[in-house]
Coordinates of C-alpha atoms in Angstrom, one line a residue:
X1 CA 0.0 0.0 0.2
X2 CA 1.3 3.4 -1.1
X3 CA 0.1 6.9 -0.6
X4 CA 0.8 10.1 1.7
X5 CA -0.7 11.4 4.8
X6 CA -0.1 14.9 5.8
X7 CA -0.9 16.4 8.9
X8 CA -0.9 19.8 8.9
X9 CA -1.0 22.8 11.4
X10 CA -3.7 25.6 10.8
X11 CA -2.5 29.1 11.8
X12 CA 0.3 30.0 10.3
X13 CA 0.4 27.0 7.7
X14 CA -2.8 27.2 5.8
X15 CA -4.3 30.3 7.5
X16 CA -3.1 33.8 8.3
X17 CA -5.4 34.5 11.4
X18 CA -3.2 37.0 13.3
X19 CA -5.6 39.9 12.4
X20 CA -8.5 38.0 13.6
X21 CA -6.8 36.6 17.0
X22 CA -5.4 40.0 17.7
X23 CA -8.8 41.8 17.4
X24 CA -10.6 38.9 19.4
X25 CA -7.8 39.3 22.1
X26 CA -8.6 42.8 22.3
X27 CA -12.4 42.2 22.6
X28 CA -11.7 39.4 25.2
X29 CA -9.2 41.4 27.2
X30 CA -11.8 44.6 27.4
X31 CA -14.1 42.0 29.0
X32 CA -11.7 40.5 31.3
X33 CA -9.9 43.5 32.6
X34 CA -12.0 46.5 32.1
X35 CA -10.4 48.9 34.2
X36 CA -6.9 48.1 32.4
X37 CA -8.4 49.2 29.0
X38 CA -10.7 52.0 30.0
X39 CA -8.5 54.8 28.6
X40 CA -7.2 52.7 25.5
X41 CA -8.3 54.4 22.5
X42 CA -8.5 53.5 18.8
X43 CA -5.0 54.9 18.2
X44 CA -3.5 52.8 20.8
X45 CA -5.8 49.9 19.7
X46 CA -4.1 50.0 16.4
X47 CA -0.6 50.3 17.8
X48 CA -1.2 47.2 19.8
X49 CA -2.8 45.1 16.8
X50 CA 0.3 46.3 14.8
X51 CA 2.7 44.7 17.7
X52 CA 0.8 41.6 17.6
X53 CA 2.0 40.8 14.2
X54 CA 5.8 40.8 15.7
X55 CA 4.9 38.7 18.4
X56 CA 2.7 36.2 17.0
X57 CA 5.7 33.6 16.7
X58 CA 5.5 33.3 20.5
X59 CA 1.6 32.4 20.6
X60 CA 1.3 28.7 20.8
X61 CA -2.4 28.5 22.0
X62 CA -4.9 31.3 21.3
X63 CA -5.5 32.6 25.0
X64 CA -1.8 33.9 25.2
X65 CA -3.0 36.7 22.6
X66 CA -5.0 38.0 25.6
X67 CA -1.8 37.9 27.9
X68 CA 0.2 39.8 25.2
X69 CA -2.2 42.7 24.5
X70 CA -2.6 43.3 28.3
X71 CA 1.1 43.2 28.6
X72 CA 1.4 45.9 25.7
X73 CA -1.2 48.0 27.5
X74 CA 1.2 47.9 30.8
X75 CA 4.1 48.9 28.3
X76 CA 2.0 52.1 27.1
X77 CA 0.3 53.1 30.1
X78 CA 2.3 53.3 33.3
X79 CA -0.9 53.7 35.4
X80 CA -2.1 50.4 34.0
X81 CA 0.6 48.3 35.2
X82 CA 0.2 45.6 37.6
X83 CA 3.2 43.2 36.6
X84 CA 6.7 43.6 37.8
X85 CA 8.0 43.0 34.2
X86 CA 6.2 45.6 32.1
X87 CA 8.4 49.0 33.0
X88 CA 10.9 49.5 30.2
X89 CA 9.9 46.3 28.5
X90 CA 10.4 46.4 24.9
X91 CA 8.5 44.1 22.1
X92 CA 11.6 42.6 21.0
X93 CA 12.3 41.4 24.7
X94 CA 8.8 39.9 24.6
X95 CA 9.6 38.0 21.5
X96 CA 12.9 36.7 23.0
X97 CA 11.6 35.9 26.6
X98 CA 8.0 34.8 26.5
X99 CA 8.3 31.6 28.0
X100 CA 9.8 33.4 31.0
X101 CA 7.6 36.1 31.1
X102 CA 4.2 34.3 30.7
X103 CA 4.3 32.3 34.1
X104 CA 5.3 35.6 36.0
X105 CA 2.3 37.6 34.5
X106 CA 0.0 35.1 35.0
X107 CA 0.9 34.6 38.6
X108 CA 1.0 38.3 39.3
X109 CA -2.3 39.0 37.5
X110 CA -3.9 35.9 39.3
X111 CA -4.9 34.5 36.1
X112 CA -5.6 30.7 35.1
X113 CA -5.4 29.4 31.6
X114 CA -8.7 27.5 31.1
X115 CA -10.9 30.7 32.0
X116 CA -8.8 32.5 29.5
X117 CA -9.4 29.9 26.9
X118 CA -13.1 29.8 27.5
X119 CA -13.3 33.8 27.2
X120 CA -11.3 33.7 24.0
X121 CA -13.7 31.1 22.5
X122 CA -16.9 32.9 23.8
X123 CA -15.7 36.0 22.4
X124 CA -15.1 34.6 19.0
X125 CA -18.3 32.7 18.9
X126 CA -20.3 36.0 19.8
X127 CA -18.4 37.8 16.9
X128 CA -19.1 34.9 14.5
X129 CA -22.9 34.9 15.9
X130 CA -23.1 38.6 15.1
X131 CA -21.1 39.3 12.1
X132 CA -19.8 36.1 10.3
X133 CA -18.6 38.2 7.2
X134 CA -16.6 40.3 9.5
X135 CA -14.7 37.6 11.3
X136 CA -14.4 35.5 8.2
X137 CA -12.8 38.6 6.4
X138 CA -10.2 39.2 9.3
X139 CA -8.6 35.8 8.2
X140 CA -7.1 34.9 5.0
X141 CA -5.6 31.7 3.5
X142 CA -2.0 31.9 2.3
X143 CA -1.9 32.0 -1.7
X144 CA -2.2 28.4 -3.0
X145 CA -2.8 26.6 0.0
X146 CA -6.6 26.2 -0.4
X147 CA -6.2 24.8 -3.7
X148 CA -3.5 22.6 -2.5
X149 CA -6.0 21.2 -0.2
X150 CA -8.7 20.9 -2.4
X151 CA -6.9 19.0 -5.1
X152 CA -4.8 16.7 -2.9
X153 CA -5.1 13.1 -3.3
X154 CA -3.4 12.5 0.0
X155 CA -4.8 11.7 3.4
X156 CA -5.1 15.1 4.9
X157 CA -5.5 15.8 9.0
X158 CA -5.4 19.3 10.5
X159 CA -3.4 19.2 13.7
X160 CA -4.0 22.6 15.6
X161 CA -4.0 24.4 19.0
X162 CA -7.0 26.1 17.7
X163 CA -10.3 25.5 18.6
X164 CA -11.7 23.0 16.0
X165 CA -15.0 24.3 15.2
X166 CA -13.1 27.7 14.4
X167 CA -10.6 25.9 11.9
X168 CA -13.5 23.6 10.4
X169 CA -15.5 26.9 9.9
X170 CA -12.8 28.9 8.3
X171 CA -11.9 25.9 5.9
X172 CA -15.6 25.8 4.8
X173 CA -16.4 29.7 4.6
X174 CA -13.0 30.9 3.5
X175 CA -11.7 28.2 1.6
X176 CA -14.5 26.3 0.3
X177 CA -13.4 23.1 1.8
X178 CA -15.2 20.7 4.0
X179 CA -13.0 18.5 6.1
X180 CA -14.9 16.0 8.4
X181 CA -14.7 17.0 11.8
X182 CA -13.1 13.7 12.8
X183 CA -9.9 14.7 10.8
X184 CA -9.7 18.0 12.6
X185 CA -7.7 17.7 15.8
X186 CA -8.2 20.8 17.6
X187 CA -7.4 22.5 21.2
X188 CA -8.4 19.9 23.7
X189 CA -7.6 16.8 21.6
X190 CA -4.2 16.4 23.3
X191 CA -0.6 17.5 22.5
X192 CA 0.5 17.0 19.0
X193 CA 3.1 14.5 19.5
X194 CA 0.0 12.3 20.9
X195 CA -1.9 13.2 18.0
X196 CA 0.7 12.2 15.6
X197 CA 1.2 8.8 17.5
X198 CA -2.6 8.3 17.0
X199 CA -2.6 8.8 13.4
X200 CA 0.2 6.5 12.8
X201 CA -1.2 3.9 14.8
X202 CA -4.4 3.8 13.0
X203 CA -5.0 0.7 10.8
X204 CA -5.8 2.5 7.8
X205 CA -2.8 4.6 7.8
X206 CA -0.2 1.4 7.8
X207 CA 2.0 1.5 4.8
X208 CA 1.5 5.3 4.3
X209 CA 4.3 8.0 4.0
X210 CA 3.8 10.2 6.9
X211 CA 4.4 14.2 6.6
X212 CA 3.9 16.8 9.4
X213 CA 4.1 20.5 8.4
X214 CA 4.3 23.1 11.0
X215 CA 5.4 26.8 11.3
X216 CA 6.6 26.4 14.9
X217 CA 10.2 25.0 15.3
X218 CA 9.6 24.3 19.1
X219 CA 6.8 21.8 18.1
X220 CA 8.8 20.2 15.4
X221 CA 11.5 19.8 18.1
X222 CA 9.3 17.9 20.4
X223 CA 8.4 15.5 17.8
X224 CA 12.1 14.7 17.2
X225 CA 12.2 14.0 21.0
X226 CA 10.0 11.1 20.5
X227 CA 11.5 8.1 19.2
X228 CA 8.3 6.7 18.4
X229 CA 7.6 9.2 15.7
X230 CA 10.9 8.8 13.7
X231 CA 8.5 7.8 10.8
X232 CA 7.3 11.4 10.3
X233 CA 8.9 13.7 7.7
X234 CA 9.0 16.9 9.2
X235 CA 8.6 20.5 7.5
X236 CA 9.1 24.2 8.8
X237 CA 7.1 26.5 6.5
X238 CA 8.9 29.8 5.6
X239 CA 5.9 31.9 5.5
X240 CA 4.2 31.4 8.9
X241 CA 4.6 32.7 12.3
X242 CA 8.3 31.8 12.9
X243 CA 11.4 34.3 13.0
X244 CA 14.5 34.2 10.3
X245 CA 16.6 32.9 13.3
X246 CA 14.2 30.0 13.6
X247 CA 14.2 29.1 10.0
X248 CA 18.2 29.3 10.0
X249 CA 18.2 27.2 12.9
X250 CA 16.1 24.7 11.4
X251 CA 18.3 24.2 8.1
X252 CA 21.0 22.8 10.7
X253 CA 18.5 20.2 11.9
X254 CA 18.8 17.0 9.7
X255 CA 15.1 15.9 10.3
X256 CA 13.4 19.2 9.3
X257 CA 13.0 20.5 6.0
X258 CA 12.2 24.2 5.2
X259 CA 9.8 24.7 2.6
X260 CA 8.2 27.5 0.6
X261 CA 4.5 27.5 -0.7
X262 CA 5.1 26.4 -4.3
X263 CA 7.0 23.2 -2.3
X264 CA 3.7 22.8 -0.3
X265 CA 1.5 22.8 -3.0
X266 CA 3.9 20.5 -5.0
X267 CA 4.1 18.0 -2.1
X268 CA 0.1 17.7 -1.2
X269 CA -0.6 16.6 -5.1

C-alpha cells in the first residue's frame, strides 16, 4: 500500500489569522480587565494590533493573545501596570523571553489558563454569531494553500491548537473546503506529539508515508524528541509565524526541511 498522509498545522501554515486573533484578543481583554482598558483609544488599539504581528511567533495557544495585548497596554500606560516585568520592557524583549514572562504575569495577574481559553472562545463565538462576514474577513488563507487542499489526493488531517470549530468554519466559509470534523484535531485533543502517535497507529494508515507540516520550530523539536515518531517527515514553512533566526536554525536540523509555498502545493498533490 502506498500513498501519503499529511498532518497540517492550521494557523501559520494554511491560514493567516493574526488579524482576527489580535482583534478577538482585544475584545476579550476589555471584558476580562475593563479597568485596564478603559483609557485605551482607537489609536492605541491600532498600535497594539500592529505589534501583535511581530509577537505572533510566540503564541502557541490562542489565549496567550490576551496576555500579550494586556502586557502591551502595560508598556503603553504606566498607570495600568500590575506586573513586575512591564516597566522598560520592549516588544523585542517579549519576543525573546516570552516563555519566562508568561508564568510571571499569569501569577501576578492571578489568571488561570482555562478561564482565558473559555473567554477567548466565547468572544469569537459571539463575533461569528453577530458578524460572520466580518469575522471571516479578518482571516486569509496563504496563497495556493486552499487549492492545494482541494486537489490533494493524499490523506489530510488538521492538527492545531486552535479550537476545532473555528478551523472547520474557516475551511468551509473562506476556503470552500469541507474537512470532516473527525479529521480536525483541535484544542483539547491532546498535545500534537500524541495526535501524531494516534494517526500513525491507525490501521488504515499503515504503509502510508507520513508528513507533518508546522510553522513552529519548537513543536517540530518536540516531535524529534519522541523516538516513536521517527517515521514522520518534518517540515517548517517559511511563510508562517516564525522568525528568520528559527528558519536558519532549522536548516541545521537534519530531520527538518524548510519549505516555501510552491513546495507545499507540489507536495500535497
